[in-house]
PDB file of C-alpha atoms in Angstrom:
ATOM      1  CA  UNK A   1      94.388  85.213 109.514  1.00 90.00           C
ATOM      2  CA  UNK A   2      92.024  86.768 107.189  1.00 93.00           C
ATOM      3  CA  UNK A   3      88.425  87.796 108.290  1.00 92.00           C
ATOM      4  CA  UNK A   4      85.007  88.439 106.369  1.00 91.00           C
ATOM      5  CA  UNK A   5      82.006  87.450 105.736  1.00 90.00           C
ATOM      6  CA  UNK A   6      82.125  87.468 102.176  1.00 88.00           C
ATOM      7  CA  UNK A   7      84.516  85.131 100.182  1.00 91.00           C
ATOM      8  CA  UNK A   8      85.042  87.682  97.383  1.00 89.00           C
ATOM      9  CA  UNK A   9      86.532  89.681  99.754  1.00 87.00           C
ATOM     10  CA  UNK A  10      88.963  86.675 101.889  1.00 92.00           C
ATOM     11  CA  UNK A  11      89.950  85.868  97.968  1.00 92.00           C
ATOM     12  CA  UNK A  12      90.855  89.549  97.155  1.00 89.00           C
ATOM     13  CA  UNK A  13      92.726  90.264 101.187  1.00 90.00           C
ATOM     14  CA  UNK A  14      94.643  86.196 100.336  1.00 93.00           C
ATOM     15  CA  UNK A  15      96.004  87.403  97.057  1.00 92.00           C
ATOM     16  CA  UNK A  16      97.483  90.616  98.663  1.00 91.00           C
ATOM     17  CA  UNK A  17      98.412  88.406 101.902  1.00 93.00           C
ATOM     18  CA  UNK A  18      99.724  85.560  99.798  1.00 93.00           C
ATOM     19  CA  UNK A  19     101.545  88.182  97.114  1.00 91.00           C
ATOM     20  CA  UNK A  20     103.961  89.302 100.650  1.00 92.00           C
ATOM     21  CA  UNK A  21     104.594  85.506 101.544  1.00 92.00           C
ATOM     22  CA  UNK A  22     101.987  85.226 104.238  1.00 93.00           C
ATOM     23  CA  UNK A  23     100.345  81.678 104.531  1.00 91.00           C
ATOM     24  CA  UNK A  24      96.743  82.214 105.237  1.00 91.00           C
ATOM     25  CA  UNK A  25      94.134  81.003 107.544  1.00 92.00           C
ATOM     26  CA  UNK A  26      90.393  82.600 106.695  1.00 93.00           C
ATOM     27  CA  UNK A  27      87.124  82.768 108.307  1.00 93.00           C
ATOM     28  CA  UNK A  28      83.989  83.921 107.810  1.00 92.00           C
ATOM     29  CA  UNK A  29      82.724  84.616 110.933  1.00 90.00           C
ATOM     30  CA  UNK A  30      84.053  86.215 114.221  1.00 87.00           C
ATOM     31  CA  UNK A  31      83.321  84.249 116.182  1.00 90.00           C
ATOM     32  CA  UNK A  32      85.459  81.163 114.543  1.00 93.00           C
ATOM     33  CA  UNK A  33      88.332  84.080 114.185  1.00 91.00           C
ATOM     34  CA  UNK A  34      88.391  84.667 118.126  1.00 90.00           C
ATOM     35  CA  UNK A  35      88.504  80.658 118.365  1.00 91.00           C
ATOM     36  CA  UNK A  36      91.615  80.408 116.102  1.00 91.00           C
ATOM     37  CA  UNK A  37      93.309  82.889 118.027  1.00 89.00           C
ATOM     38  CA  UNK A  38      93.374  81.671 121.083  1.00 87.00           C
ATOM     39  CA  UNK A  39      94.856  78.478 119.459  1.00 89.00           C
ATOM     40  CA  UNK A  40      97.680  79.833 116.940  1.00 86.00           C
ATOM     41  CA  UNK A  41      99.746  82.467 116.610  1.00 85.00           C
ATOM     42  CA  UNK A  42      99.546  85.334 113.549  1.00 89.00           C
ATOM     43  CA  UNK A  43     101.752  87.577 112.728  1.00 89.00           C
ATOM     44  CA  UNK A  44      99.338  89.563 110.307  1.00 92.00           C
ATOM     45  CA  UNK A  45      95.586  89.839 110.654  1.00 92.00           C
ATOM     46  CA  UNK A  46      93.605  91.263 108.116  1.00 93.00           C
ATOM     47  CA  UNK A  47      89.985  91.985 109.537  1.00 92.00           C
ATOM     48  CA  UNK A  48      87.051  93.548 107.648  1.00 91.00           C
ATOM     49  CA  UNK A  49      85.150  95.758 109.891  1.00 90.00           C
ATOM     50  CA  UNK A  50      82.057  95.876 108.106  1.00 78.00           C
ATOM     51  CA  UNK A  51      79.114  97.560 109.851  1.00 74.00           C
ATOM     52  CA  UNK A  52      77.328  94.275 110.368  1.00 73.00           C
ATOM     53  CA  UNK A  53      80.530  92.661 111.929  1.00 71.00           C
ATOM     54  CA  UNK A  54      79.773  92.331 115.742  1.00 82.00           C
ATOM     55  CA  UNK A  55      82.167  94.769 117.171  1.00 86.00           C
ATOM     56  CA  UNK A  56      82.578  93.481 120.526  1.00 89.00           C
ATOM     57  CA  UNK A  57      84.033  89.956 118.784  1.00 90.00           C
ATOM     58  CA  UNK A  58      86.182  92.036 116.780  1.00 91.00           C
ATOM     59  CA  UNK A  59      87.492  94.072 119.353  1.00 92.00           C
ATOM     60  CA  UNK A  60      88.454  91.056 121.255  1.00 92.00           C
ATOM     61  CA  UNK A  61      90.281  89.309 118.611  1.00 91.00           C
ATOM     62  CA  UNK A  62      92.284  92.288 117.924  1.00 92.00           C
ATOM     63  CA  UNK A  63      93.473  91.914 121.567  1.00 91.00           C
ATOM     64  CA  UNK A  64      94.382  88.631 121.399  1.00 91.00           C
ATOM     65  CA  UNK A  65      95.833  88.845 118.358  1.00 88.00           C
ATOM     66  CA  UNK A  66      98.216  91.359 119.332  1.00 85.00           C
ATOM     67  CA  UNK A  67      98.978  90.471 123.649  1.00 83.00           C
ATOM     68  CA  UNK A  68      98.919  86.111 121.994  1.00 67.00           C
ATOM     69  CA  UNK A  69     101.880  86.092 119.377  1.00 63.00           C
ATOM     70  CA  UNK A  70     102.478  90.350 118.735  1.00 72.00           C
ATOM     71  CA  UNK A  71     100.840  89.968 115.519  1.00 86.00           C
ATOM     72  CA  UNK A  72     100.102  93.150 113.438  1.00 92.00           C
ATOM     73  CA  UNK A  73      96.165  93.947 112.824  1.00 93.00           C
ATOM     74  CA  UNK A  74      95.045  95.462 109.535  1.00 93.00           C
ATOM     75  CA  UNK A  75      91.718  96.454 109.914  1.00 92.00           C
ATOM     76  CA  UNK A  76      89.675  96.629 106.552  1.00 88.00           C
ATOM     77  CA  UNK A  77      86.813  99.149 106.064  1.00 87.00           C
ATOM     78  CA  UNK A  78      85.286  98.511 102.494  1.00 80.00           C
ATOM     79  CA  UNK A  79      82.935 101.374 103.836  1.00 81.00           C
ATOM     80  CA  UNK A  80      84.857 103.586 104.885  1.00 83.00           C
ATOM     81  CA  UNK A  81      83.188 104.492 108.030  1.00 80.00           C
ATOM     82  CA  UNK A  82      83.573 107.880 109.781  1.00 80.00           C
ATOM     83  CA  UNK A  83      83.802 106.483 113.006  1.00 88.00           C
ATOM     84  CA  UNK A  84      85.673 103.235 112.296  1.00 90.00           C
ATOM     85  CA  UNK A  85      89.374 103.934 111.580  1.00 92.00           C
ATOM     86  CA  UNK A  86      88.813 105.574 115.177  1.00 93.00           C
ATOM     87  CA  UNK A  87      87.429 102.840 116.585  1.00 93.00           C
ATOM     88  CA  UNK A  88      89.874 100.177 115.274  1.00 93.00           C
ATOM     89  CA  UNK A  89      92.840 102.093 116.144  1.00 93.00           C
ATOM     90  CA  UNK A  90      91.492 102.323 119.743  1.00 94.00           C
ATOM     91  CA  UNK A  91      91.191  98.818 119.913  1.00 94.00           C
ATOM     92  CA  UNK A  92      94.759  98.145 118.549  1.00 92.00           C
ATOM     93  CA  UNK A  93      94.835  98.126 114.828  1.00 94.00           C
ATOM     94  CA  UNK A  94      98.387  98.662 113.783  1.00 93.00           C
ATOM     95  CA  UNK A  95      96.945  99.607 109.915  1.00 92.00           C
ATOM     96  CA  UNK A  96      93.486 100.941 109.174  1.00 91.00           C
ATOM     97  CA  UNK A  97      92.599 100.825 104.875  1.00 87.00           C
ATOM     98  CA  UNK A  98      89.656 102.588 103.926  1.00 85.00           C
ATOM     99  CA  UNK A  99      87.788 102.108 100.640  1.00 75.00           C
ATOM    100  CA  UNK A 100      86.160  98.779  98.586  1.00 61.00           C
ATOM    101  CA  UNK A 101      88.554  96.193  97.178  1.00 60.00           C
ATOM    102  CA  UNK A 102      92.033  98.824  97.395  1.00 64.00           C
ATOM    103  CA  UNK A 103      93.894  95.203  96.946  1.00 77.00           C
ATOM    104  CA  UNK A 104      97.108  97.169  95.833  1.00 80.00           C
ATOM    105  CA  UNK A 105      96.756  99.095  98.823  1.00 80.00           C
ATOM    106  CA  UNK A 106      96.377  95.637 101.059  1.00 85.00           C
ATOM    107  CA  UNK A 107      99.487  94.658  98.862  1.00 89.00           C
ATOM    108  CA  UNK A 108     101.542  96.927  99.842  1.00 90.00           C
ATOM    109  CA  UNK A 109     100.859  96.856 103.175  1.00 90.00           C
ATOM    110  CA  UNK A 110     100.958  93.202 103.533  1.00 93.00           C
ATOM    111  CA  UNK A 111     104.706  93.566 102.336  1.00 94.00           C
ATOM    112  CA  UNK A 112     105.338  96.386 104.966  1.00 94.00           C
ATOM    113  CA  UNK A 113     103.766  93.834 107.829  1.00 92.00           C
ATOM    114  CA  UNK A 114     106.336  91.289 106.099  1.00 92.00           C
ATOM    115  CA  UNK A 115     109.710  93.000 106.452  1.00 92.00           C
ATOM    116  CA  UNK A 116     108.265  94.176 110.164  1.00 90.00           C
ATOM    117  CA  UNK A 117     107.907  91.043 111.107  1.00 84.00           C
ATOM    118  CA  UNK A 118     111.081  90.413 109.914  1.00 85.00           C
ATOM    119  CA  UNK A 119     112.968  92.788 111.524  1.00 84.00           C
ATOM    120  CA  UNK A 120     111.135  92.217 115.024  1.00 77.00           C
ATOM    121  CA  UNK A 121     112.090  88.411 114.594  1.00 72.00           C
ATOM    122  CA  UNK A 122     115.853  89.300 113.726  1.00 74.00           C
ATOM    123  CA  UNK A 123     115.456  91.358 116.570  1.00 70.00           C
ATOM    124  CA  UNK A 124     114.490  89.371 119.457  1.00 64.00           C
ATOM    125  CA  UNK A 125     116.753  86.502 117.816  1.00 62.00           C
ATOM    126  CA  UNK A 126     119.955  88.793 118.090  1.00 63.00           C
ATOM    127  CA  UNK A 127     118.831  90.599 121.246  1.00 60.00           C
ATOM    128  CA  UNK A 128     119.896  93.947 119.692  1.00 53.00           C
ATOM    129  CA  UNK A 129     117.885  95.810 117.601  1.00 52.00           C
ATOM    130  CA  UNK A 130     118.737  95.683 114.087  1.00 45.00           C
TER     131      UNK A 130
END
């Protein structure tokens, strides 16, 4: 699931989501994001936690997202924020990327979510861990 309110920025996070063999789901508002959550399961979530974002929303769908289906949050901060890598981390963000449009950054962890996944699925499949 990818999450903003602007589309140039759900075009630039599907390219690096697509790129690591993701399918994508996006939405522009929180509010719809929570609402998808509740009725699918992600594995990867990338969220842009832009100032104007209402936190609260946010902070829920990063629960669900992770106690629903285990699925990995990336929390995007085109602004870089002081306080918000610490805020997203306390609310569950397994990835926090600073800085406007780093797509190769969002690339590469996209991949790393990817062959996570992976492993967690071989994982529980198996019952040992691999």
């Amino acid at each position: 699931m990818l999450v903003s309110k602007e589309e140039a920025f759900l075009e630039g996070m599907k390219r690096a989501a697509s790129g690591a063999g993701w399918d994508c789901a996006t939405s522009m508002s929180a509010r719809d994001s929570l609402r998808r959550a509740f009725l699918h399961c992600f594995g990867l979530a990338i969220v842009d936690i832009d100032p104007s974002a209402q936190r609260q929303l946010l902070a829920d769908l990063f629960r669900i997202l992770k106690s629903g289906s285990g699925g990995l949050v990336i929390a995007y901060d085109r602004n870089a924020e002081p306080d918000s890598e610490l805020w997203a981390r306390q609310n569950g963000a397994w990835l926090y990327v600073p800085g406007a449009a780093e797509w190769d950054s969002l690339s590469v962890a996209c991949a790393e979510a990817r062959r996570l996944q992976e492993r967690t699925t071989n994982r529980d499949t198996l019952g040992a861990p691999v």
